[in-house]
PDB file of C-alpha atoms in Angstrom:
ATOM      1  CA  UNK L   1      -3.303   1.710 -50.864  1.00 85.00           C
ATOM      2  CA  UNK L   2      -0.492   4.334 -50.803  1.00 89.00           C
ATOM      3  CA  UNK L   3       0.510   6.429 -47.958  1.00 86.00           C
ATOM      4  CA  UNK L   4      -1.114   9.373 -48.610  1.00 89.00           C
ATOM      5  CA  UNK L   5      -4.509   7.128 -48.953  1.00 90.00           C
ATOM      6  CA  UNK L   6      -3.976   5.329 -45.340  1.00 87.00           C
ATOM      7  CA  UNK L   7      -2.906   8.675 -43.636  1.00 87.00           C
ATOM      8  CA  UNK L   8      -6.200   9.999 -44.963  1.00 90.00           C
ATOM      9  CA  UNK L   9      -8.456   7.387 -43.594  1.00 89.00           C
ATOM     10  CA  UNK L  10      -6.703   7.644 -40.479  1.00 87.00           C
ATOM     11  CA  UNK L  11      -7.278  10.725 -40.151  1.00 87.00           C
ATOM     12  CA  UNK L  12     -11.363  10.808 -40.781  1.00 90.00           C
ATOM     13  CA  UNK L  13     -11.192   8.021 -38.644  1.00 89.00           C
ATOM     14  CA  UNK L  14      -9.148   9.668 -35.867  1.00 87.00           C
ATOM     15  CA  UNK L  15     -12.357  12.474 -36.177  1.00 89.00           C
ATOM     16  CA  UNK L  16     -15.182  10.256 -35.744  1.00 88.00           C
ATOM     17  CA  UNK L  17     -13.817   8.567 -32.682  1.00 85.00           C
ATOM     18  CA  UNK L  18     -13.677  12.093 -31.334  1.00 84.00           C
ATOM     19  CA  UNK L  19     -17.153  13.305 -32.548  1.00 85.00           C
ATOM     20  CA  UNK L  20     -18.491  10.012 -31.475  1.00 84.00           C
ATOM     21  CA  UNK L  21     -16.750  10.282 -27.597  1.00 79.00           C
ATOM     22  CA  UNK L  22     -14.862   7.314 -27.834  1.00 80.00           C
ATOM     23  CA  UNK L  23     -12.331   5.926 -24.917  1.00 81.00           C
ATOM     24  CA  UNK L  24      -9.630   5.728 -27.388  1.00 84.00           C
ATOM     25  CA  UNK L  25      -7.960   7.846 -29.889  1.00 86.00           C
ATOM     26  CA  UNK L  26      -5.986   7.921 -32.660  1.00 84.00           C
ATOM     27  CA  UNK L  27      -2.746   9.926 -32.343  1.00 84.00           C
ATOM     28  CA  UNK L  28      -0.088  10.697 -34.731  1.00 80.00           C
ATOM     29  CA  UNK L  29       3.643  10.813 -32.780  1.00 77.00           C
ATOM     30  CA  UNK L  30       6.819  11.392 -34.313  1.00 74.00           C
ATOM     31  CA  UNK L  31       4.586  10.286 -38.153  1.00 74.00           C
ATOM     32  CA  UNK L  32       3.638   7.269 -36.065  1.00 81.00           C
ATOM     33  CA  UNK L  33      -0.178   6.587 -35.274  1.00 81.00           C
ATOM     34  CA  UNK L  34      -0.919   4.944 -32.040  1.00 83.00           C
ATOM     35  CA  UNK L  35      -4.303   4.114 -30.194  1.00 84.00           C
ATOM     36  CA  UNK L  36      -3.974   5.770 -26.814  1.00 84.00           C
ATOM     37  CA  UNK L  37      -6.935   6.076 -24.039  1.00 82.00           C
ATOM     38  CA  UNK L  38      -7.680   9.481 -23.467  1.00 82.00           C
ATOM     39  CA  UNK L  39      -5.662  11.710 -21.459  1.00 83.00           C
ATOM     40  CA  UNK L  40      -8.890  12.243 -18.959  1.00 84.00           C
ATOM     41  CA  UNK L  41      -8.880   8.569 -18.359  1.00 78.00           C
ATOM     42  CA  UNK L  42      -4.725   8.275 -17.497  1.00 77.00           C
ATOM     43  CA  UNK L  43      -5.506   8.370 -13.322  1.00 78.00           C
ATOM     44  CA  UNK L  44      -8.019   5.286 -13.538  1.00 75.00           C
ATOM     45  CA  UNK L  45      -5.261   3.360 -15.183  1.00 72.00           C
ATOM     46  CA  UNK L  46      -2.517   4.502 -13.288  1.00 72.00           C
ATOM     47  CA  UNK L  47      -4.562   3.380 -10.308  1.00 68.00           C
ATOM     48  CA  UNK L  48      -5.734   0.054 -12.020  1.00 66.00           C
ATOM     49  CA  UNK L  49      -1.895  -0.685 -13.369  1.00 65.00           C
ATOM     50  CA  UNK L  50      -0.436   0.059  -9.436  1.00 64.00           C
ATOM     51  CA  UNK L  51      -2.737  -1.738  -7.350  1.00 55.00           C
ATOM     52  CA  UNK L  52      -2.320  -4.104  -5.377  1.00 53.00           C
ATOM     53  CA  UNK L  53      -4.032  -6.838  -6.203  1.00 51.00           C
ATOM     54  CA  UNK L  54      -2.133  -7.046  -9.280  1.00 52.00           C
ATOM     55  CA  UNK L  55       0.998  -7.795  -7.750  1.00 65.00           C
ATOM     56  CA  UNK L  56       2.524 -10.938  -5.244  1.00 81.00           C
ATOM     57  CA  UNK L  57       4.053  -9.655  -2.350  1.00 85.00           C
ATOM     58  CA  UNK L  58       7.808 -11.145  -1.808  1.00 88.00           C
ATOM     59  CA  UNK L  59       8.326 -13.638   1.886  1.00 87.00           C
ATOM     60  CA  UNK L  60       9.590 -10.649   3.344  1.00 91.00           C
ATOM     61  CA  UNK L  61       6.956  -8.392   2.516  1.00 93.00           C
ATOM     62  CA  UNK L  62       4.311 -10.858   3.852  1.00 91.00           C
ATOM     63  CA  UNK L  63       6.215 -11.522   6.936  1.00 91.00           C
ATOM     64  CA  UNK L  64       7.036  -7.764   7.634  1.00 95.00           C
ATOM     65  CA  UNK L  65       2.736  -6.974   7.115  1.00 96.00           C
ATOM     66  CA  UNK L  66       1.792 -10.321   9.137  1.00 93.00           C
ATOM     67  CA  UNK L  67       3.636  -8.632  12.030  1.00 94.00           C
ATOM     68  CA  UNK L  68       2.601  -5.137  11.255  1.00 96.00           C
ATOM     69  CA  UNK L  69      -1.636  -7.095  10.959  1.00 96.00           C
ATOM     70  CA  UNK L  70      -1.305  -8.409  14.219  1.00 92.00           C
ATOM     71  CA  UNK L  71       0.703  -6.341  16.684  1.00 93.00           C
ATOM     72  CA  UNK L  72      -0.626  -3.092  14.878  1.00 95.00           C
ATOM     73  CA  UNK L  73       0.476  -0.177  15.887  1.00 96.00           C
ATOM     74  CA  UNK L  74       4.072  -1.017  15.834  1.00 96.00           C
ATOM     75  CA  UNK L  75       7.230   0.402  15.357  1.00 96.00           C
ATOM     76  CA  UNK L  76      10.010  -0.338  12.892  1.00 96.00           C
ATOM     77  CA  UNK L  77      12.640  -1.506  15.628  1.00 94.00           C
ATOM     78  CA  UNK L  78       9.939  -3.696  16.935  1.00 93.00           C
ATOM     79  CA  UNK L  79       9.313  -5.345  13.739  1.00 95.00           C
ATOM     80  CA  UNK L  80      13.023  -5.725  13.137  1.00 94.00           C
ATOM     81  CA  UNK L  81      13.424  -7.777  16.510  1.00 91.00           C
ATOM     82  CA  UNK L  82      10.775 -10.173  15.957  1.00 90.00           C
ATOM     83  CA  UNK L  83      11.925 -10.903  11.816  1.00 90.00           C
ATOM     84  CA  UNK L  84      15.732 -10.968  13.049  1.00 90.00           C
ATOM     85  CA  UNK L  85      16.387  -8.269   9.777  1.00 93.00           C
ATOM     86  CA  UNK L  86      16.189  -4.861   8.397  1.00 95.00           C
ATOM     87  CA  UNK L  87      12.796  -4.325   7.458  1.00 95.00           C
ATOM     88  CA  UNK L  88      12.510  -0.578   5.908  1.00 95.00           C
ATOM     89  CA  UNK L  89      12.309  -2.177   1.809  1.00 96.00           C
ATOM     90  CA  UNK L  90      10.112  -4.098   3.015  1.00 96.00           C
ATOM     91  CA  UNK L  91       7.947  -1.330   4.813  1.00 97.00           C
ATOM     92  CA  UNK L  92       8.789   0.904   2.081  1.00 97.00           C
ATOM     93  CA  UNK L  93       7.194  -1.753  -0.796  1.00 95.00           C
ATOM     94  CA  UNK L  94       4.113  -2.195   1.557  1.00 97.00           C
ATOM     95  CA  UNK L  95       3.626   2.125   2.328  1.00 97.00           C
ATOM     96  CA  UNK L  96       4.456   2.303  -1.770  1.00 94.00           C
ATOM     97  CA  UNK L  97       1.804  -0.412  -2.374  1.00 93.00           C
ATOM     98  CA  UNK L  98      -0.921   1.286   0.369  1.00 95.00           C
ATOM     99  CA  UNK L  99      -1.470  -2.067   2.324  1.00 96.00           C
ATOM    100  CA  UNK L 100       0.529   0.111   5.291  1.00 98.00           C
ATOM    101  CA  UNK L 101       0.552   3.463   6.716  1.00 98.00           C
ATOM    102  CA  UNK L 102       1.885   6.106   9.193  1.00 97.00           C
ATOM    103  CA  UNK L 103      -0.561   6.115  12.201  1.00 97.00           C
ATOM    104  CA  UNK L 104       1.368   7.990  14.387  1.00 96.00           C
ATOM    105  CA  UNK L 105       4.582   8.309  16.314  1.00 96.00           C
ATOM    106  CA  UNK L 106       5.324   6.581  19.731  1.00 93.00           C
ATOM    107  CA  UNK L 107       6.810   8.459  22.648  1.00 91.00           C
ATOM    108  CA  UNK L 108      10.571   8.549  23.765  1.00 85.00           C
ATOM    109  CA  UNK L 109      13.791   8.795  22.239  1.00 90.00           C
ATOM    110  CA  UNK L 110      13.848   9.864  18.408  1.00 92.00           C
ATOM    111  CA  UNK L 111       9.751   9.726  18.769  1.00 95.00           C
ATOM    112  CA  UNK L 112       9.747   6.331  16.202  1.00 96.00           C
ATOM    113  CA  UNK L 113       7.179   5.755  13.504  1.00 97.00           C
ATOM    114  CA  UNK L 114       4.025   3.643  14.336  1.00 97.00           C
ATOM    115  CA  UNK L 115       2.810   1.599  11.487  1.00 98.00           C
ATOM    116  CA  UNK L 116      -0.627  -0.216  10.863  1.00 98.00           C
ATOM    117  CA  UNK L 117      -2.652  -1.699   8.179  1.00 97.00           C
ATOM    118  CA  UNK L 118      -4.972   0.553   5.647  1.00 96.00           C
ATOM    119  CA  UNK L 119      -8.145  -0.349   4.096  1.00 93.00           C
ATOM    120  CA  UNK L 120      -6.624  -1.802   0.987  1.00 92.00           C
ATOM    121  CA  UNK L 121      -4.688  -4.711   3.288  1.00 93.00           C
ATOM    122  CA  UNK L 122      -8.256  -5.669   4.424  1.00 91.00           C
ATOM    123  CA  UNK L 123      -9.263  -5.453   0.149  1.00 88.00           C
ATOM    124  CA  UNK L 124      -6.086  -7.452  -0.849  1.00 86.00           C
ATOM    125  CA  UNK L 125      -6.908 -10.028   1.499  1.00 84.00           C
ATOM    126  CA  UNK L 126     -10.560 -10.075   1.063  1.00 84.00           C
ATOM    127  CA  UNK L 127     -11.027  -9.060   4.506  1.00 87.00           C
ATOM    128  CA  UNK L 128     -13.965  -6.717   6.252  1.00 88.00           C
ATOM    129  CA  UNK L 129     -12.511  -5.934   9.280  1.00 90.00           C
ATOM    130  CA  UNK L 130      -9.213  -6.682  11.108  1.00 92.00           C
ATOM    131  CA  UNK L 131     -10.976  -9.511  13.350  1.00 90.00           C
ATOM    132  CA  UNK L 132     -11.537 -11.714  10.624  1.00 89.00           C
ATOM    133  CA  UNK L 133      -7.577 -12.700  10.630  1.00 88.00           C
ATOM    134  CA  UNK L 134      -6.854 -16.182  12.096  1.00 82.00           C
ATOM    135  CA  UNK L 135      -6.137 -16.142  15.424  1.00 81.00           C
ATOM    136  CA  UNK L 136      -2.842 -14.813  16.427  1.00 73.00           C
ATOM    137  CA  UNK L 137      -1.713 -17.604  18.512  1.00 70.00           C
ATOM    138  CA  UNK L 138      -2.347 -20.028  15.583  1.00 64.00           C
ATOM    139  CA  UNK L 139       0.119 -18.159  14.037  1.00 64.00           C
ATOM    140  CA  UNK L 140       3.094 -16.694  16.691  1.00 61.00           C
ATOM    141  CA  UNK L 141       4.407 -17.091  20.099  1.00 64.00           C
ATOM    142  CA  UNK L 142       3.430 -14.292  21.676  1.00 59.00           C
ATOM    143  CA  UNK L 143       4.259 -14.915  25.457  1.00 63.00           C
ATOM    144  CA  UNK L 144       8.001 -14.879  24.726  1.00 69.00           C
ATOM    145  CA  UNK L 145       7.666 -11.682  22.084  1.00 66.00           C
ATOM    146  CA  UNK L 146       5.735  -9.885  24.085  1.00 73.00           C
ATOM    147  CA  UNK L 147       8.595 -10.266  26.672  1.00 74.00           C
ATOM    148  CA  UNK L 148      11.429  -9.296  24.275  1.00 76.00           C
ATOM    149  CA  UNK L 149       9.436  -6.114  23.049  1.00 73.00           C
ATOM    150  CA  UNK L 150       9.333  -4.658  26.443  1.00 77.00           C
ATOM    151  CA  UNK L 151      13.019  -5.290  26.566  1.00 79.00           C
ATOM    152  CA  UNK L 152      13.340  -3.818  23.583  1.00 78.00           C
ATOM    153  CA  UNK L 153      10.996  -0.699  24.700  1.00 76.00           C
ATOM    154  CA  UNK L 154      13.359  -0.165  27.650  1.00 79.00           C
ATOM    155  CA  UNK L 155      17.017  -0.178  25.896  1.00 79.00           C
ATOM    156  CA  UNK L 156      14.793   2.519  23.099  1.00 78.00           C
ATOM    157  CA  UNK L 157      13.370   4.662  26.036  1.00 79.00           C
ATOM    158  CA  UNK L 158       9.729   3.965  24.808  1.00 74.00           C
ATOM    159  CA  UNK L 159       6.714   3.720  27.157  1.00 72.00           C
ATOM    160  CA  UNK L 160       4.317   0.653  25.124  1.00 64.00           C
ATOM    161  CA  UNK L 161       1.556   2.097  26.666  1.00 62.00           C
ATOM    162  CA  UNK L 162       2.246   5.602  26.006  1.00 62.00           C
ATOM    163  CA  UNK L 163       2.936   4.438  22.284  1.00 55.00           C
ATOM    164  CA  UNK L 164      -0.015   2.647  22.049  1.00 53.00           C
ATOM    165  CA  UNK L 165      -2.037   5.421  23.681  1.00 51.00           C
ATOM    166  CA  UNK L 166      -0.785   8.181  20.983  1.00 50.00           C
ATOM    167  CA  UNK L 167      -2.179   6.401  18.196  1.00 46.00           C
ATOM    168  CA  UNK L 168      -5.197   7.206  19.781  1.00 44.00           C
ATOM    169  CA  UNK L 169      -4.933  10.611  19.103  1.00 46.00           C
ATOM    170  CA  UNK L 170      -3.539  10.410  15.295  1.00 46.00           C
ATOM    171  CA  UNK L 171      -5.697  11.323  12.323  1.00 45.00           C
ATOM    172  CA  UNK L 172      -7.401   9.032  10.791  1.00 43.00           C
ATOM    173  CA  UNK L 173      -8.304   8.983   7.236  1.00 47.00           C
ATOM    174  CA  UNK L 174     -12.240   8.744   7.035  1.00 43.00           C
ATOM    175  CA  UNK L 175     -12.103   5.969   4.721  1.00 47.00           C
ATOM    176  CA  UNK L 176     -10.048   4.117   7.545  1.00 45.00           C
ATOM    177  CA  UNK L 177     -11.853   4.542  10.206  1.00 43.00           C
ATOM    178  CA  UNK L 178     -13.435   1.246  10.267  1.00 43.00           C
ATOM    179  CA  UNK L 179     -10.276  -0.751  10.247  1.00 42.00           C
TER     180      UNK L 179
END
């Protein structure tokens, strides 16, 4: 077959996938044909090729949402204290990867962000609800964080209770409602 012959079927081809409603199509860039999914279709793989479950979460990731799971809502500082590092890539992968979110801000100085888990942590983990994690003692020492964090609270100016309280009043997405 020549060129012109193959550019041709192509071509009829390239119709009858349309007429017929096909996923795929045959496009012609730069005198290059390509198969391509429709353009209507590009959000469900954009959402398929970013989630989640597709990807392993680094130690520090884990760590960072173990603590976030667990002691939910918490702030950044907080989080920082108890891993002994800087946390924000880590927070920033997890918000970028929707297994975290904003729920709201705590009171005091500089009003900090509260973070918590979303629905998809409880998907990626195969989880209904946040009571089906393992017990937290299994897993930390809480007695003597629990005693460092209200240090902590008092060199920040924070009030736990008061930040605890204001997530109480943040929005919450209907799909999270339940978590």
């Amino acid at each position: 077959m020549n060129t012109r012959e193959v550019r041709k079927l192509l071509n009829e081809m390239k119709e009858d996938w349309k007429t017929a409603g096909r996923g795929i199509q045959i496009v012609e860039v730069a005198q290059v044909y390509q198969l391509t999914t429709l353009p209507e279709h590009r959000t469900y793989f954009e959402q398929l090729a970013k989630s989640p479950s597709r990807s392993r979460l680094s130690r520090a990731a884990l760590e960072t949402l173990a603590i976030i799971a667990y002691r939910q809502p918490i702030i950044r500082a907080e989080l920082e204290e108890i891993r002994g590092v800087k946390s924000e890539k880590a927070i920033y992968y997890l918000k970028r990867k929707g297994l975290i979110r904003e729920v709201g801000r705590a009171e005091g100085v500089g009003r900090p962000i509260l973070y918590g888990t979303t629905r998809e942590f409880l998907d990626y983990f195969g989880l209904t609800s946040l009571k089906e994690l393992p017990p937290a003692d299994s897993i930390f020492e809480w007695a003597e964080w629990e005693r460092e964090k209200n240090e902590l609270y008092e060199r920040l100016g924070v009030d736990p209770l008061a930040a605890e309280e204001s997530v109480d009043d943040a929005p919450i997405d209907e799909d999270e409602s339940n978590i």
